[in-house]
PDB file of C-alpha atoms and ligand atoms in Angstrom:
ATOM      1  CA  MET A   1       2.067  28.494   1.281  1.00  0.00           C
ATOM      2  CA  ASN A   2       3.487  28.703   4.736  1.00  0.00           C
ATOM      3  CA  ARG A   3       7.610  28.143   5.069  1.00  0.00           C
ATOM      4  CA  LEU A   4       8.628  24.306   5.177  1.00  0.00           C
ATOM      5  CA  ASP A   5      11.071  23.275   7.824  1.00  0.00           C
ATOM      6  CA  ILE A   6      13.050  20.022   7.659  1.00  0.00           C
ATOM      7  CA  LYS A   7      12.152  17.973  10.884  1.00  0.00           C
ATOM      8  CA  THR A   8      15.128  16.429  12.541  1.00  0.00           C
ATOM      9  CA  TYR A   9      15.025  13.134  14.398  1.00  0.00           C
ATOM     10  CA  PRO A  10      13.442  12.761  17.086  1.00  0.00           C
ATOM     11  CA  ASP A  11      10.833  14.943  15.883  1.00  0.00           C
ATOM     12  CA  PRO A  12       7.764  12.919  16.500  1.00  0.00           C
ATOM     13  CA  CYS A  13       6.522  14.194  12.572  1.00  0.00           C
ATOM     14  CA  LEU A  14       9.210  11.395  11.135  1.00  0.00           C
ATOM     15  CA  ARG A  15       7.171   8.589  12.759  1.00  0.00           C
ATOM     16  CA  ILE A  16       3.740   9.923  10.942  1.00  0.00           C
ATOM     17  CA  LYS A  17       2.042   7.137   9.045  1.00  0.00           C
ATOM     18  CA  THR A  18       0.810   8.976   6.042  1.00  0.00           C
ATOM     19  CA  GLN A  19      -2.374   9.408   4.311  1.00  0.00           C
ATOM     20  CA  PRO A  20      -3.211   8.964   0.544  1.00  0.00           C
ATOM     21  CA  VAL A  21      -3.580  12.334  -1.262  1.00  0.00           C
ATOM     22  CA  GLU A  22      -6.941  12.518  -2.656  1.00  0.00           C
ATOM     23  CA  SER A  23      -7.183  16.160  -4.051  1.00  0.00           C
ATOM     24  CA  PHE A  24      -4.638  16.940  -6.950  1.00  0.00           C
ATOM     25  CA  ASP A  25      -5.500  20.658  -6.546  1.00  0.00           C
ATOM     26  CA  SER A  26      -3.140  23.689  -6.577  1.00  0.00           C
ATOM     27  CA  ASP A  27      -2.127  23.240  -2.740  1.00  0.00           C
ATOM     28  CA  LEU A  28      -0.926  20.035  -3.574  1.00  0.00           C
ATOM     29  CA  LYS A  29       1.065  21.689  -6.396  1.00  0.00           C
ATOM     30  CA  ASP A  30       2.490  24.431  -3.935  1.00  0.00           C
ATOM     31  CA  THR A  31       3.414  21.859  -1.789  1.00  0.00           C
ATOM     32  CA  LEU A  32       5.482  19.878  -3.905  1.00  0.00           C
ATOM     33  CA  ARG A  33       7.400  22.717  -5.186  1.00  0.00           C
ATOM     34  CA  ALA A  34       8.202  23.757  -1.935  1.00  0.00           C
ATOM     35  CA  MET A  35       9.364  20.395  -1.246  1.00  0.00           C
ATOM     36  CA  ARG A  36      11.584  20.023  -4.248  1.00  0.00           C
ATOM     37  CA  ASP A  37      12.698  23.845  -2.972  1.00  0.00           C
ATOM     38  CA  MET A  38      13.724  22.512  -0.089  1.00  0.00           C
ATOM     39  CA  MET A  39      15.417  19.310  -1.391  1.00  0.00           C
ATOM     40  CA  TYR A  40      17.474  21.297  -3.742  1.00  0.00           C
ATOM     41  CA  LEU A  41      18.446  23.933  -0.849  1.00  0.00           C
ATOM     42  CA  HIS A  42      19.414  21.264   1.222  1.00  0.00           C
ATOM     43  CA  GLN A  43      21.348  19.744  -1.741  1.00  0.00           C
ATOM     44  CA  GLY A  44      19.518  16.109  -1.152  1.00  0.00           C
ATOM     45  CA  ILE A  45      18.553  13.930  -3.646  1.00  0.00           C
ATOM     46  CA  GLY A  46      15.218  12.912  -2.081  1.00  0.00           C
ATOM     47  CA  LEU A  47      12.336  14.305   0.489  1.00  0.00           C
ATOM     48  CA  ALA A  48       9.429  12.898   2.121  1.00  0.00           C
ATOM     49  CA  ALA A  49       6.310  14.663   3.368  1.00  0.00           C
ATOM     50  CA  THR A  50       6.846  13.757   7.211  1.00  0.00           C
ATOM     51  CA  GLN A  51      10.356  15.329   6.917  1.00  0.00           C
ATOM     52  CA  VAL A  52       8.655  18.343   6.444  1.00  0.00           C
ATOM     53  CA  GLY A  53       5.733  17.501   8.917  1.00  0.00           C
ATOM     54  CA  LEU A  54       2.981  16.641   6.536  1.00  0.00           C
ATOM     55  CA  GLY A  55       1.155  13.338   6.421  1.00  0.00           C
ATOM     56  CA  LEU A  56       0.708  13.153   2.728  1.00  0.00           C
ATOM     57  CA  SER A  57       1.859  10.342   0.702  1.00  0.00           C
ATOM     58  CA  VAL A  58       4.436  12.079  -1.242  1.00  0.00           C
ATOM     59  CA  PHE A  59       7.859  12.218  -1.803  1.00  0.00           C
ATOM     60  CA  VAL A  60      10.413  13.834  -4.570  1.00  0.00           C
ATOM     61  CA  MET A  61      13.388  12.600  -5.788  1.00  0.00           C
ATOM     62  CA  ASP A  62      16.186  13.898  -8.083  1.00  0.00           C
ATOM     63  CA  CYS A  63      18.896  11.637  -8.681  1.00  0.00           C
ATOM     64  CA  GLY A  64      20.335  13.719 -11.573  1.00  0.00           C
ATOM     65  CA  GLU A  65      17.743  13.330 -14.106  1.00  0.00           C
ATOM     66  CA  GLY A  66      15.560  16.026 -13.003  1.00  0.00           C
ATOM     67  CA  PRO A  67      12.800  16.128 -10.205  1.00  0.00           C
ATOM     68  CA  VAL A  68      10.140  13.252 -10.234  1.00  0.00           C
ATOM     69  CA  SER A  69       7.149  13.678  -7.578  1.00  0.00           C
ATOM     70  CA  PHE A  70       5.859  10.375  -6.295  1.00  0.00           C
ATOM     71  CA  ILE A  71       2.263  10.822  -5.061  1.00  0.00           C
ATOM     72  CA  ASN A  72       0.729   7.548  -3.148  1.00  0.00           C
ATOM     73  CA  PRO A  73       3.561   5.565  -3.995  1.00  0.00           C
ATOM     74  CA  GLU A  74       3.599   2.187  -3.846  1.00  0.00           C
ATOM     75  CA  ILE A  75       6.653  -0.590  -4.357  1.00  0.00           C
ATOM     76  CA  VAL A  76       5.163  -3.273  -6.439  1.00  0.00           C
ATOM     77  CA  GLU A  77       8.169  -4.972  -7.400  1.00  0.00           C
ATOM     78  CA  THR A  78      11.892  -5.474  -5.802  1.00  0.00           C
ATOM     79  CA  SER A  79      14.538  -7.230  -7.368  1.00  0.00           C
ATOM     80  CA  GLY A  80      18.160  -8.459  -7.589  1.00  0.00           C
ATOM     81  CA  ARG A  81      20.689  -8.600  -5.326  1.00  0.00           C
ATOM     82  CA  LYS A  82      20.322  -6.975  -2.094  1.00  0.00           C
ATOM     83  CA  THR A  83      23.215  -4.737  -2.077  1.00  0.00           C
ATOM     84  CA  LYS A  84      24.676  -2.219   1.120  1.00  0.00           C
ATOM     85  CA  MET A  85      25.005   1.512   1.215  1.00  0.00           C
ATOM     86  CA  GLY A  86      25.903   3.869   3.302  1.00  0.00           C
ATOM     87  CA  GLU A  87      22.494   6.168   3.551  1.00  0.00           C
ATOM     88  CA  GLY A  88      22.488   9.643   5.015  1.00  0.00           C
ATOM     89  CA  CYS A  89      18.978  11.459   5.707  1.00  0.00           C
ATOM     90  CA  LEU A  90      18.398  15.299   5.838  1.00  0.00           C
ATOM     91  CA  SER A  91      15.949  14.135   9.041  1.00  0.00           C
ATOM     92  CA  ILE A  92      19.248  12.642  10.522  1.00  0.00           C
ATOM     93  CA  PRO A  93      22.142  14.764  10.291  1.00  0.00           C
ATOM     94  CA  GLY A  94      25.151  13.759  11.729  1.00  0.00           C
ATOM     95  CA  ILE A  95      25.324  10.052  10.779  1.00  0.00           C
ATOM     96  CA  THR A  96      25.348   7.630   7.818  1.00  0.00           C
ATOM     97  CA  VAL A  97      23.652   4.025   8.537  1.00  0.00           C
ATOM     98  CA  THR A  98      24.707   1.065   6.159  1.00  0.00           C
ATOM     99  CA  VAL A  99      21.363  -0.497   4.673  1.00  0.00           C
ATOM    100  CA  SER A 100      20.850  -3.357   2.639  1.00  0.00           C
ATOM    101  CA  ARG A 101      18.236  -2.898   0.256  1.00  0.00           C
ATOM    102  CA  PRO A 102      17.053  -4.630  -3.311  1.00  0.00           C
ATOM    103  CA  GLU A 103      18.988  -3.049  -6.271  1.00  0.00           C
ATOM    104  CA  LYS A 104      16.179  -2.138  -8.265  1.00  0.00           C
ATOM    105  CA  VAL A 105      12.689  -1.523  -7.967  1.00  0.00           C
ATOM    106  CA  LYS A 106       9.444  -1.093  -9.691  1.00  0.00           C
ATOM    107  CA  VAL A 107       7.003   1.934  -8.218  1.00  0.00           C
ATOM    108  CA  ARG A 108       3.867   2.650  -8.854  1.00  0.00           C
ATOM    109  CA  ALA A 109       2.642   6.371  -8.010  1.00  0.00           C
ATOM    110  CA  GLN A 110       0.696   9.077  -9.078  1.00  0.00           C
ATOM    111  CA  ASP A 111       1.659  12.598 -10.751  1.00  0.00           C
ATOM    112  CA  GLU A 112       0.380  15.897  -9.783  1.00  0.00           C
ATOM    113  CA  THR A 113      -2.332  15.761 -12.065  1.00  0.00           C
ATOM    114  CA  GLY A 114      -3.379  12.568 -10.460  1.00  0.00           C
ATOM    115  CA  SER A 115      -2.392  10.148 -13.698  1.00  0.00           C
ATOM    116  CA  PHE A 116      -0.618   6.628 -12.172  1.00  0.00           C
ATOM    117  CA  PHE A 117       2.945   5.825 -13.713  1.00  0.00           C
ATOM    118  CA  ILE A 118       5.128   3.089 -13.685  1.00  0.00           C
ATOM    119  CA  LYS A 119       8.749   3.411 -12.950  1.00  0.00           C
ATOM    120  CA  SER A 120      11.706   1.224 -12.876  1.00  0.00           C
ATOM    121  CA  TYR A 121      14.856   2.128 -10.684  1.00  0.00           C
ATOM    122  CA  ASP A 122      17.873   0.479  -9.979  1.00  0.00           C
ATOM    123  CA  SER A 123      21.525   1.337  -8.547  1.00  0.00           C
ATOM    124  CA  LEU A 124      21.424   4.768  -6.576  1.00  0.00           C
ATOM    125  CA  ALA A 125      17.469   5.967  -7.595  1.00  0.00           C
ATOM    126  CA  ALA A 126      16.581   2.528  -6.354  1.00  0.00           C
ATOM    127  CA  LYS A 127      17.779   3.092  -3.130  1.00  0.00           C
ATOM    128  CA  VAL A 128      16.467   6.360  -3.094  1.00  0.00           C
ATOM    129  CA  VAL A 129      12.746   5.596  -3.673  1.00  0.00           C
ATOM    130  CA  GLN A 130      13.454   2.973  -1.132  1.00  0.00           C
ATOM    131  CA  HIS A 131      14.617   5.259   1.341  1.00  0.00           C
ATOM    132  CA  GLU A 132      11.908   7.778   0.745  1.00  0.00           C
ATOM    133  CA  ASN A 133       9.046   5.136   0.489  1.00  0.00           C
ATOM    134  CA  ASP A 134      10.070   4.138   4.443  1.00  0.00           C
ATOM    135  CA  HIS A 135       9.682   7.804   5.327  1.00  0.00           C
ATOM    136  CA  LEU A 136       5.873   7.686   4.413  1.00  0.00           C
ATOM    137  CA  THR A 137       5.302   4.835   7.091  1.00  0.00           C
ATOM    138  CA  GLY A 138       7.715   6.466   9.635  1.00  0.00           C
ATOM    139  CA  ARG A 139      10.305   3.883   9.013  1.00  0.00           C
ATOM    140  CA  LEU A 140      14.093   5.681   9.393  1.00  0.00           C
ATOM    141  CA  ILE A 141      17.302   4.530   8.183  1.00  0.00           C
ATOM    142  CA  ILE A 142      18.468   3.748  12.165  1.00  0.00           C
ATOM    143  CA  ASP A 143      15.306   1.371  12.012  1.00  0.00           C
ATOM    144  CA  HIS A 144      17.431  -1.056  10.115  1.00  0.00           C
ATOM    145  CA  LEU A 145      20.141  -1.176  12.616  1.00  0.00           C
ATOM    146  CA  ASP A 146      19.921  -3.824  15.109  1.00  0.00           C
ATOM    147  CA  PRO A 147      18.712  -3.061  18.773  1.00  0.00           C
ATOM    148  CA  VAL A 148      22.089  -2.387  20.142  1.00  0.00           C
ATOM    149  CA  ARG A 149      23.487  -0.066  17.392  1.00  0.00           C
ATOM    150  CA  HIS A 150      20.208   1.366  17.271  1.00  0.00           C
ATOM    151  CA  PHE A 151      20.539   2.291  20.758  1.00  0.00           C
ATOM    152  CA  LEU A 152      23.870   3.988  20.124  1.00  0.00           C
ATOM    153  CA  ALA A 153      22.899   5.881  17.184  1.00  0.00           C
ATOM    154  CA  ARG A 154      19.814   7.015  19.177  1.00  0.00           C
ATOM    155  CA  ARG A 155      22.253   8.064  21.871  1.00  0.00           C
ATOM    156  CA  ARG A 156      24.451  10.152  19.653  1.00  0.00           C
ATOM    157  CA  LEU A 157      22.013  12.030  17.475  1.00  0.00           C
ATOM    158  CA  LEU A 158      20.384  12.794  21.186  1.00  0.00           C
ATOM    159  CA  SER A 159      23.707  14.282  22.228  1.00  0.00           C
ATOM    160  CA  ILE A 160      24.138  15.898  18.486  1.00  0.00           C
ATOM    161  CA  LYS A 161      20.747  17.356  18.976  1.00  0.00           C
ATOM    162  CA  ASN A 162      21.445  18.673  22.380  1.00  0.00           C
ATOM    163  CA  LYS A 163      24.584  20.128  21.482  1.00  0.00           C
ATOM    164  CA  ARG A 164      23.228  21.905  18.691  1.00  0.00           C
ATOM    165  CA  SER A 165      20.496  23.357  20.874  1.00  0.00           C
ATOM    166  CA  GLU A 166      23.243  24.593  23.171  1.00  0.00           C
ATOM    167  CA  ASP A 167      24.796  26.414  20.352  1.00  0.00           C
ATOM    168  CA  GLY A 168      21.849  27.960  19.525  1.00  0.00           C
ATOM    169  CA  CYS A 169      21.712  26.709  16.157  1.00  0.00           C
ATOM    170  CA  GLU A 170      19.048  24.509  16.243  1.00  0.00           C
ATOM    171  CA  VAL A 171      17.779  25.255  12.689  1.00  0.00           C
ATOM    172  CA  VAL A 172      19.082  23.013  10.361  1.00  0.00           C
ATOM    173  CA  CYS A 173      21.321  24.880   7.646  1.00  0.00           C
ATOM    174  CA  GLY A 174      19.412  28.143   7.880  1.00  0.00           C
ATOM    175  CA  VAL A 175      16.623  27.191   5.985  1.00  0.00           C
ATOM    176  CA  GLY A 176      15.007  29.941   3.365  1.00  0.00           C
ATOM    177  CA  LYS A 177      11.889  31.471   3.760  1.00  0.00           C
ATOM    178  CA  ARG A 178       9.281  30.608   0.691  1.00  0.00           C
ATOM    179  CA  ASP A 179       6.061  32.332   0.576  1.00  0.00           C
ATOM    180  CA  SER A 180       3.610  31.985  -2.470  1.00  0.00           C
TER     181      SER A 180
HETATM  182 CO1   CO B 201      15.353  10.266   4.631  1.00  0.00          CO
END
């Protein structure tokens, strides 16, 4: 498959509202494999399809217990207190945003074969599931900020982006080529 690149803010791909996956075919498996490779290459713990410019309802995650792919995920329950955590995003390099989210989450999704599963997560993994699930509706960490902080963060991100372009290193982290 074609090489995947990580899209960075303000790339419009990051605002895509994804569509459900209907074909659980080899293309999907290739896409998931490439997304996992990309996540590990960038030392991320989660990556959503919109971040590589795909409009599929898919994200991958590995919080230290091995990779899990979530296809057509749906958060069916949240519980516990809302706690704040500083979140980064591979698509928004250069800033960390403190986001308040529930501590526990129950998510229903399909695996690569189309089988449904339900998993419960807490602490870090619960935050990652919610962060990645946000990506599938075009929601980013900066959207959790109040309007003034959002404005300031956007201004800062655009200046970082411009600086990167001037330096001639627009490509984030030198993504490796992957073909199958
Ligand atoms: Co992200």
